[in-house]
Coordinates of C-alpha atoms and ligand atoms in Angstrom, one line a residue:
M1 CA -9.5 -37.0 212.1
Y2 CA -12.9 -37.1 210.7
A3 CA -15.3 -34.3 211.1
A4 CA -19.2 -34.7 210.7
P5 CA -20.3 -32.1 207.7
F6 CA -22.9 -30.4 210.4
A7 CA -23.8 -30.3 213.8
F8 CA -27.5 -29.7 215.4
T9 CA -28.0 -26.5 217.0
A10 CA -28.9 -26.5 221.3
E11 CA -32.5 -25.9 219.6
Q12 CA -32.5 -29.0 217.6
E13 CA -31.3 -31.3 220.2
G14 CA -34.0 -29.7 222.8
L15 CA -36.7 -30.6 219.8
R16 CA -35.4 -34.1 219.9
A17 CA -35.2 -34.6 223.5
E18 CA -38.7 -33.2 223.7
V19 CA -40.3 -35.5 220.9
R20 CA -38.5 -38.4 222.3
E21 CA -40.4 -37.6 225.8
L22 CA -43.6 -37.0 224.4
L23 CA -43.6 -40.3 222.3
H24 CA -42.5 -42.2 225.1
G25 CA -45.5 -40.7 227.4
D26 CA -47.8 -43.9 228.9
A27 CA -50.9 -43.0 226.5
V28 CA -48.3 -43.1 223.4
Q29 CA -46.4 -46.4 224.6
R30 CA -49.8 -48.1 225.1
E31 CA -51.0 -47.4 221.6
L32 CA -47.8 -48.4 220.2
A33 CA -47.3 -51.9 222.0
G34 CA -51.5 -52.3 221.2
L35 CA -50.8 -52.0 217.4
R36 CA -48.0 -54.5 216.8
G37 CA -49.0 -57.7 214.9
L38 CA -52.7 -55.8 213.9
R39 CA -53.7 -56.5 210.2
P40 CA -54.3 -53.9 209.1
Q41 CA -52.2 -51.7 211.5
P42 CA -54.1 -49.2 213.1
L43 CA -53.0 -45.3 212.3
P44 CA -51.0 -44.1 215.6
R45 CA -53.3 -41.6 216.3
A46 CA -52.3 -40.9 219.9
A47 CA -48.7 -40.6 218.6
Y48 CA -49.4 -38.1 216.0
R49 CA -52.3 -35.9 218.2
A50 CA -49.6 -36.0 221.1
L51 CA -47.4 -34.3 219.0
G52 CA -50.0 -32.1 217.0
A53 CA -51.0 -30.4 219.7
R54 CA -47.8 -29.0 220.6
G55 CA -46.8 -28.0 217.1
R56 CA -44.1 -30.9 216.9
L57 CA -45.5 -33.2 213.6
A58 CA -45.5 -29.9 211.4
P59 CA -42.5 -27.9 213.2
D60 CA -41.6 -26.4 210.1
W61 CA -44.9 -24.7 209.0
P62 CA -45.7 -21.3 210.2
V63 CA -46.8 -20.8 213.6
R64 CA -50.8 -19.6 211.9
Y65 CA -51.0 -23.0 210.6
G66 CA -50.1 -25.3 213.6
G67 CA -46.6 -25.2 213.1
L68 CA -43.5 -24.1 214.9
G69 CA -42.3 -22.1 212.1
A70 CA -38.8 -23.9 212.1
S71 CA -37.0 -25.3 209.1
L72 CA -37.0 -28.3 207.1
A73 CA -33.9 -29.7 209.4
E74 CA -36.5 -29.6 212.7
A75 CA -39.3 -31.6 210.6
A76 CA -36.5 -34.0 209.7
V77 CA -35.5 -34.0 213.8
V78 CA -39.5 -35.0 214.0
A79 CA -38.9 -37.5 211.4
E80 CA -35.9 -39.5 212.3
E81 CA -37.1 -39.1 216.3
M82 CA -40.8 -40.7 215.3
A83 CA -38.6 -43.8 213.2
L84 CA -36.2 -44.0 216.2
C85 CA -39.1 -44.6 218.9
G86 CA -40.7 -47.1 216.3
V87 CA -43.8 -44.9 215.2
P88 CA -45.3 -46.4 212.1
D89 CA -44.9 -42.7 209.6
S90 CA -46.8 -43.6 206.7
A91 CA -49.9 -41.4 207.5
R92 CA -47.6 -38.3 209.0
V93 CA -45.6 -38.7 205.5
N94 CA -48.7 -38.5 203.8
T95 CA -50.5 -36.1 205.3
I96 CA -47.6 -33.8 206.2
D97 CA -44.9 -34.1 204.0
N98 CA -46.8 -34.6 200.8
A99 CA -50.2 -33.3 201.3
G100 CA -49.7 -30.5 203.6
R101 CA -46.4 -29.7 201.7
T102 CA -48.1 -29.2 198.6
L103 CA -50.6 -27.0 200.1
L104 CA -48.1 -25.2 201.9
A105 CA -46.1 -24.4 198.2
A106 CA -48.8 -24.2 196.2
G107 CA -52.1 -23.8 198.0
D108 CA -53.7 -20.2 198.1
D109 CA -54.3 -18.4 201.8
R110 CA -57.9 -19.7 202.0
Q111 CA -57.0 -23.5 201.4
K112 CA -54.0 -23.5 203.5
A113 CA -56.1 -22.2 206.4
A114 CA -58.9 -24.3 205.8
H115 CA -56.8 -27.5 205.8
L116 CA -53.1 -26.8 207.3
P117 CA -54.3 -26.5 211.0
A118 CA -56.5 -29.3 211.5
M119 CA -53.5 -31.8 209.4
A120 CA -50.7 -30.6 211.8
A121 CA -52.7 -31.1 214.8
G122 CA -52.8 -34.7 213.6
E123 CA -56.7 -34.7 213.2
T124 CA -56.9 -34.8 209.7
L125 CA -55.5 -37.3 208.0
C126 CA -54.9 -37.7 204.0
C127 CA -53.5 -40.2 201.5
V128 CA -51.7 -39.7 198.4
L129 CA -53.6 -40.9 195.1
Y130 CA -50.7 -40.3 192.6
S131 CA -50.3 -44.4 191.5
E132 CA -52.1 -46.1 188.7
P133 CA -52.0 -49.5 186.7
G134 CA -49.8 -48.8 184.3
A135 CA -48.4 -45.5 186.3
G136 CA -46.1 -46.2 189.0
S137 CA -42.5 -45.3 188.2
D138 CA -43.6 -43.9 184.8
L139 CA -46.0 -40.8 187.0
G140 CA -46.0 -39.3 183.5
A141 CA -48.4 -42.0 181.9
L142 CA -51.7 -41.5 184.5
R143 CA -54.8 -41.6 182.6
T144 CA -57.1 -40.1 185.3
R145 CA -58.8 -37.2 184.0
A146 CA -60.2 -34.0 185.3
V147 CA -62.9 -32.0 183.4
R148 CA -64.5 -29.0 183.9
D149 CA -68.2 -29.1 185.1
G150 CA -69.6 -25.6 186.2
Q151 CA -67.8 -24.4 189.2
G152 CA -66.0 -27.4 189.8
W153 CA -64.3 -30.4 188.2
R154 CA -64.8 -34.4 187.5
L155 CA -62.6 -36.7 188.4
S156 CA -62.5 -40.4 186.5
G157 CA -59.7 -43.3 187.0
E158 CA -58.0 -45.5 188.8
K159 CA -55.5 -45.1 191.8
C160 CA -53.8 -48.1 193.0
W161 CA -51.3 -48.8 196.1
N162 CA -53.1 -45.9 198.4
V163 CA -51.6 -46.6 201.7
G164 CA -53.9 -45.4 204.2
G165 CA -56.5 -44.7 202.0
H166 CA -59.3 -46.1 204.4
A167 CA -59.0 -44.1 207.1
A168 CA -57.8 -40.4 205.4
D169 CA -60.3 -37.5 205.0
Y170 CA -58.7 -36.4 201.9
G171 CA -56.6 -37.9 198.9
I172 CA -54.2 -35.7 197.3
C173 CA -55.1 -36.7 193.5
A174 CA -52.6 -36.3 190.4
A175 CA -54.8 -36.0 187.2
R176 CA -54.8 -35.1 183.9
T177 CA -56.9 -31.6 183.1
G178 CA -55.2 -31.0 179.7
G179 CA -52.5 -31.8 177.3
G180 CA -49.6 -30.2 176.3
A181 CA -46.0 -30.0 174.7
S182 CA -45.1 -33.1 177.0
R183 CA -46.7 -35.6 178.6
Y184 CA -46.1 -34.0 181.9
A185 CA -47.8 -31.0 181.0
G186 CA -51.0 -30.5 181.6
I187 CA -51.0 -32.7 185.2
S188 CA -53.2 -31.1 188.1
V189 CA -53.2 -32.0 191.6
F190 CA -56.7 -32.0 193.4
M191 CA -57.6 -32.4 197.0
V192 CA -60.2 -34.7 197.0
P193 CA -62.7 -35.5 199.8
L194 CA -62.9 -39.1 200.6
R195 CA -65.5 -39.3 203.7
D196 CA -68.4 -38.4 201.6
G197 CA -68.7 -41.7 199.6
G198 CA -67.8 -40.0 196.2
V199 CA -64.6 -42.7 196.1
H200 CA -64.9 -46.0 195.6
I201 CA -62.4 -47.4 198.3
E202 CA -61.5 -50.8 197.9
D203 CA -58.7 -52.7 200.4
V204 CA -55.8 -54.6 199.1
P205 CA -54.5 -57.4 200.8
G206 CA -50.8 -57.5 200.9
V207 CA -48.0 -58.3 203.0
I208 CA -47.2 -54.8 204.6
P209 CA -48.8 -53.9 207.8
E210 CA -50.9 -51.2 207.2
M211 CA -53.5 -52.1 204.0
F212 CA -53.0 -51.0 200.3
Q213 CA -56.5 -49.4 198.8
R214 CA -57.3 -49.4 195.4
M215 CA -59.5 -45.9 194.5
V216 CA -62.3 -45.8 191.8
L217 CA -63.0 -42.3 190.8
D218 CA -66.1 -42.6 188.5
G219 CA -67.0 -38.8 187.5
V220 CA -66.4 -37.9 191.3
R221 CA -67.4 -33.7 191.5
V222 CA -64.8 -31.7 193.6
P223 CA -65.3 -28.3 193.8
D224 CA -63.4 -25.4 192.2
D225 CA -61.3 -25.0 195.2
A226 CA -60.0 -28.3 195.2
L227 CA -57.6 -27.8 192.7
I228 CA -54.4 -27.0 194.3
G229 CA -51.7 -24.5 192.2
P230 CA -51.7 -23.6 188.7
C231 CA -54.2 -26.1 186.6
G232 CA -51.9 -28.1 184.6
G233 CA -48.9 -27.2 186.4
G234 CA -49.0 -30.2 189.1
W235 CA -46.1 -32.2 187.8
Q236 CA -43.3 -29.7 189.5
I237 CA -45.6 -29.4 192.5
V238 CA -45.8 -33.6 192.7
N239 CA -41.9 -33.9 192.3
D240 CA -41.3 -31.2 194.8
A241 CA -43.0 -32.8 197.5
L242 CA -41.5 -36.3 196.8
T243 CA -38.5 -34.9 197.5
L244 CA -38.2 -34.8 201.0
E245 CA -39.7 -37.5 201.5
R246 CA -37.0 -39.2 199.8
T247 CA -34.2 -37.8 202.0
G248 CA -33.6 -41.0 203.8
V249 CA -33.8 -39.7 207.5
Y250 CA -36.9 -41.7 207.9
L251 CA -35.3 -44.9 206.6
Y252 CA -32.3 -44.3 208.6
G253 CA -34.3 -44.1 211.4
R254 CA -36.1 -47.7 210.9
A255 CA -32.9 -49.4 210.6
R256 CA -31.1 -48.2 213.3
R257 CA -34.3 -49.0 215.4
W258 CA -34.4 -52.6 213.8
L259 CA -30.7 -53.2 214.7
D260 CA -31.4 -52.2 218.1
L261 CA -34.1 -54.2 218.5
L262 CA -32.4 -57.5 217.4
D263 CA -29.5 -56.4 220.2
R264 CA -32.5 -55.9 223.0
L265 CA -33.7 -59.5 221.8
G266 CA -30.5 -60.9 222.4
A267 CA -30.6 -62.4 218.7
V268 CA -27.6 -60.4 217.5
P269 CA -25.8 -58.6 220.0
R270 CA -24.0 -54.9 219.4
S271 CA -20.6 -56.3 219.4
D272 CA -21.5 -58.9 216.5
E273 CA -19.4 -58.3 213.8
R274 CA -22.7 -58.1 211.6
A275 CA -24.0 -55.6 213.9
V276 CA -20.9 -53.7 213.9
R277 CA -20.4 -53.5 210.2
L278 CA -24.0 -52.7 209.5
S279 CA -24.0 -49.9 212.3
E280 CA -21.2 -48.4 210.8
E281 CA -22.8 -48.3 207.5
L282 CA -26.2 -46.8 209.2
A283 CA -23.7 -44.1 210.3
A284 CA -22.3 -43.2 207.0
A285 CA -25.8 -43.6 205.6
R286 CA -27.3 -40.6 208.0
L287 CA -24.6 -38.6 206.9
L288 CA -25.6 -38.9 203.6
A289 CA -29.5 -38.5 204.5
W290 CA -28.4 -35.2 206.4
D291 CA -26.4 -33.8 203.9
C292 CA -29.5 -33.9 201.7
V293 CA -31.9 -32.4 204.2
A294 CA -29.6 -29.6 204.8
R295 CA -29.1 -29.1 201.0
L296 CA -32.7 -28.4 200.9
A297 CA -33.2 -26.8 204.3
S298 CA -31.1 -24.0 202.6
G299 CA -32.9 -23.9 199.5
E300 CA -30.7 -25.9 197.2
E301 CA -32.4 -28.3 194.4
A302 CA -31.7 -31.7 195.8
T303 CA -33.3 -33.9 193.9
A304 CA -30.4 -36.4 192.5
E305 CA -29.1 -36.0 196.2
A306 CA -32.3 -36.9 197.3
A307 CA -32.4 -39.8 195.2
E308 CA -28.9 -41.0 196.1
A309 CA -30.2 -41.0 199.9
K310 CA -33.4 -43.0 199.2
W311 CA -31.9 -45.5 197.3
W312 CA -28.9 -45.9 199.7
T313 CA -30.4 -45.7 203.0
G314 CA -33.4 -48.0 201.6
E315 CA -31.2 -50.5 200.5
L316 CA -29.3 -50.7 203.9
A317 CA -32.5 -51.0 205.8
S318 CA -33.9 -54.0 203.6
R319 CA -29.9 -55.6 204.5
V320 CA -30.9 -54.8 208.5
A321 CA -34.1 -56.7 207.7
R322 CA -32.8 -59.3 206.1
L323 CA -30.3 -59.8 209.3
A324 CA -33.8 -60.3 211.2
W325 CA -35.1 -62.6 208.9
R326 CA -32.1 -64.8 208.7
T327 CA -31.5 -64.6 213.1
R328 CA -35.7 -64.9 213.7
P329 CA -35.1 -68.5 215.4
A330 CA -33.7 -66.3 218.0
W331 CA -36.7 -64.2 218.5
E332 CA -39.7 -65.2 216.4
D333 CA -41.4 -67.2 219.0
R334 CA -41.7 -64.4 221.6
C335 CA -43.9 -62.5 218.8
R336 CA -47.2 -64.2 220.0
E337 CA -48.7 -64.4 223.6
G338 CA -48.5 -68.5 224.4
G339 CA -44.8 -68.6 223.1
A340 CA -42.0 -70.2 224.6
R341 CA -41.3 -67.2 226.5
G342 CA -44.6 -65.1 225.9
A343 CA -45.0 -62.2 223.9
D344 CA -42.5 -59.5 223.6
P345 CA -43.2 -55.8 222.1
A346 CA -40.1 -55.8 220.5
A347 CA -40.1 -59.1 218.7
A348 CA -43.6 -58.2 217.2
E349 CA -42.3 -55.0 216.2
L350 CA -39.4 -57.0 214.3
A351 CA -42.1 -59.1 213.0
D352 CA -44.0 -56.2 211.7
A353 CA -40.4 -55.1 209.9
L354 CA -40.1 -57.6 208.0
C355 CA -43.6 -57.1 206.2
E356 CA -42.7 -54.0 205.9
A357 CA -38.9 -54.3 205.0
P358 CA -39.5 -55.1 201.0
A359 CA -41.7 -52.1 200.3
L360 CA -38.7 -50.1 201.2
S361 CA -37.2 -49.9 197.9
L362 CA -40.1 -49.7 196.1
A363 CA -42.5 -46.8 198.1
A364 CA -41.5 -43.2 197.2
G365 CA -39.7 -44.2 193.9
T366 CA -37.9 -47.9 193.3
S367 CA -34.1 -48.0 193.7
E368 CA -33.9 -48.6 190.1
M369 CA -35.8 -45.4 189.4
M370 CA -33.6 -43.8 192.4
L371 CA -30.1 -45.0 190.1
A372 CA -31.7 -43.7 187.0
T373 CA -31.9 -40.1 188.4
V374 CA -28.5 -39.9 189.7
A375 CA -27.2 -41.4 186.4
S376 CA -28.8 -38.7 184.6
A377 CA -28.0 -36.0 186.9
L378 CA -24.0 -37.3 186.4
L379 CA -24.4 -37.1 182.7
D380 CA -26.1 -33.9 182.7
P381 CA -22.8 -31.3 181.8
A382 CA -25.2 -28.0 182.9
R383 CA -25.3 -29.4 186.3
P384 CA -23.7 -27.4 188.9
D385 CA -20.4 -28.9 190.5
D386 CA -21.5 -29.9 194.4
G387 CA -19.8 -27.6 196.9
P388 CA -20.1 -28.4 200.9
V389 CA -23.0 -27.5 202.8
P390 CA -24.5 -25.9 205.0
P391 CA -22.3 -22.5 204.9
D392 CA -20.6 -23.1 208.2
G393 CA -21.6 -26.7 209.0
T394 CA -24.5 -26.0 211.2
L395 CA -28.0 -26.8 210.6
G396 CA -29.2 -24.0 212.1
D397 CA -27.8 -21.7 209.5
A398 CA -29.4 -23.7 206.7
A399 CA -32.5 -23.1 208.8
E400 CA -32.7 -19.7 208.9
A401 CA -32.3 -19.4 205.2
V402 CA -35.8 -20.5 204.6
V403 CA -37.8 -19.2 207.9
Ligands
FAD501 C1 -45.4 -49.9 200.7 C2 -45.9 -49.1 199.6 C3 -46.4 -47.7 199.6 C4 -46.9 -47.0 198.8 N1 -47.8 -45.6 199.3 C5 -48.3 -45.4 197.9 C6 -49.3 -44.0 197.8 O1 -49.5 -43.9 199.3 N2 -49.7 -43.5 197.0 C7 -49.4 -44.1 195.5 O2 -50.0 -43.2 194.7 N3 -48.5 -44.8 195.3 C8 -48.0 -45.6 196.3 N4 -47.4 -46.5 196.2 C9 -46.8 -47.0 194.9 C10 -45.3 -46.7 194.3 O3 -44.7 -45.4 194.5 C11 -45.1 -47.8 193.1 O4 -45.3 -48.9 193.3 C12 -43.8 -47.6 192.9 O5 -43.7 -45.8 192.4 C13 -43.4 -48.2 191.4 O6 -44.3 -48.2 190.7 P1 -45.3 -49.3 190.4 O7 -45.4 -50.5 191.5 O8 -46.5 -49.3 189.1 O9 -43.9 -50.7 189.4 P2 -43.3 -50.5 187.8 O10 -43.6 -48.7 187.6 O11 -44.3 -51.5 187.2 O12 -42.2 -50.8 188.0 C14 -41.7 -52.3 188.6 C15 -40.3 -52.5 188.6 O13 -39.5 -52.1 186.9 C16 -38.6 -51.2 187.4 N5 -38.6 -50.0 186.3 C17 -39.4 -49.8 185.8 N6 -39.1 -48.6 185.0 C18 -37.9 -48.4 184.8 C19 -37.0 -47.7 184.4 N7 -37.3 -47.1 183.6 N8 -35.5 -48.0 184.4 C20 -35.2 -49.1 185.6 N9 -36.3 -49.8 186.0 C21 -37.5 -49.4 186.0 C22 -39.1 -50.9 189.2 O14 -37.8 -50.3 189.3 C23 -39.6 -51.8 189.2 O15 -38.6 -52.4 189.9 C24 -46.4 -47.4 197.2 C25 -45.9 -48.5 197.0 C26 -45.4 -49.2 198.0 C27 -44.6 -50.7 198.1

């Protein structure tokens, strides 16, 4: 008989139940129902605050910074449960997984104390300023520059595809501070304030429910302590933070949710052969994603595993969305008030999913780039063989290793 390679601890199951209960609270459910179909889709602030007030938004962060002092496995439990409950997640990913984790890994004590508690509470939001016209998959081609200006820095350049930039308090920005032996040397990471008018922010309409922004930094001055981590050492920081976003746990959760919505709407019942097959593949994808979480939680380097998990879960979620698209005559008239059977929140959520789906194989690294990462790892003879993870099959042990 097949045995799962890991088991959740009682504490992790407890955390999952608690998060689900918080997200099913009246205020959060009202908020979620109200944001479906709106463009740009408002951020689910009530949901983030409900979790943040109890340390559940960033459970792996130290208690003094607003977390629970738990591990990455607990963070993944929260991310997965948010997806399964239909909570839009890009602001959490940008704030907690990207900006927050960058600060935790590379910031000094003062920077951490200044920013992390409000981020963990869901009060301060961040966006990610990495991509540029001409520097997306190939981030090493980025041209935004930061030059020394007295005690601070001046940043100049153009950033694009910055989801959530209109509502963010800070942008975590990659900029060139110098040259070096390779094009990846000399990149640094800055925490750029976005509320004081220094950065020109422009909406870029697109199909995704949340709006894209384009940002122009025209000699924007930031203080010295906006620099996070070593000057010129940003490449590693950026990549480490992205690896976490690529575990695929959230993508699995979205796809599972969409399949459940199709069942709830009677469009593709659970017993339908297509749903059965996709459910089986989703169960396998979940194992892949959690295997990756376990590796990261135990401190392993897992760039290739994360790329594999991101590729597979992203492509699978796209296939679930394609099924929703093909079966839309069975549910789309229920998206709008005044439709034949009136508005149905499940139908409205599925319509949003169709707008989100094309991005799944692009955001956080395209499917082609994920496959290229896997291929390079396979071709690298120095890479050690994979062993079973985690030590005795529990995520709890993996968790303890990093607390
Ligand atoms: C929904 C969404 C949200 C995003 N949010 C943010 C954000 O908040 N902040 C941010 O900075 N960026 C964000 N991005 C940008 C995202 O990271 C880039 O779109 C992505 O890295 C691809 O870059 P690009 O769009 O410039 O495409 P390109 O890099 O120009 O790629 C175009 C095509 O060529 C393929 N390709 C490129 N190079 C290779 C290669 N070497 N081998 C094989 N194929 C290749 C790609 O796979 C792709 O299909 C977001 C994107 C999306 C879709």
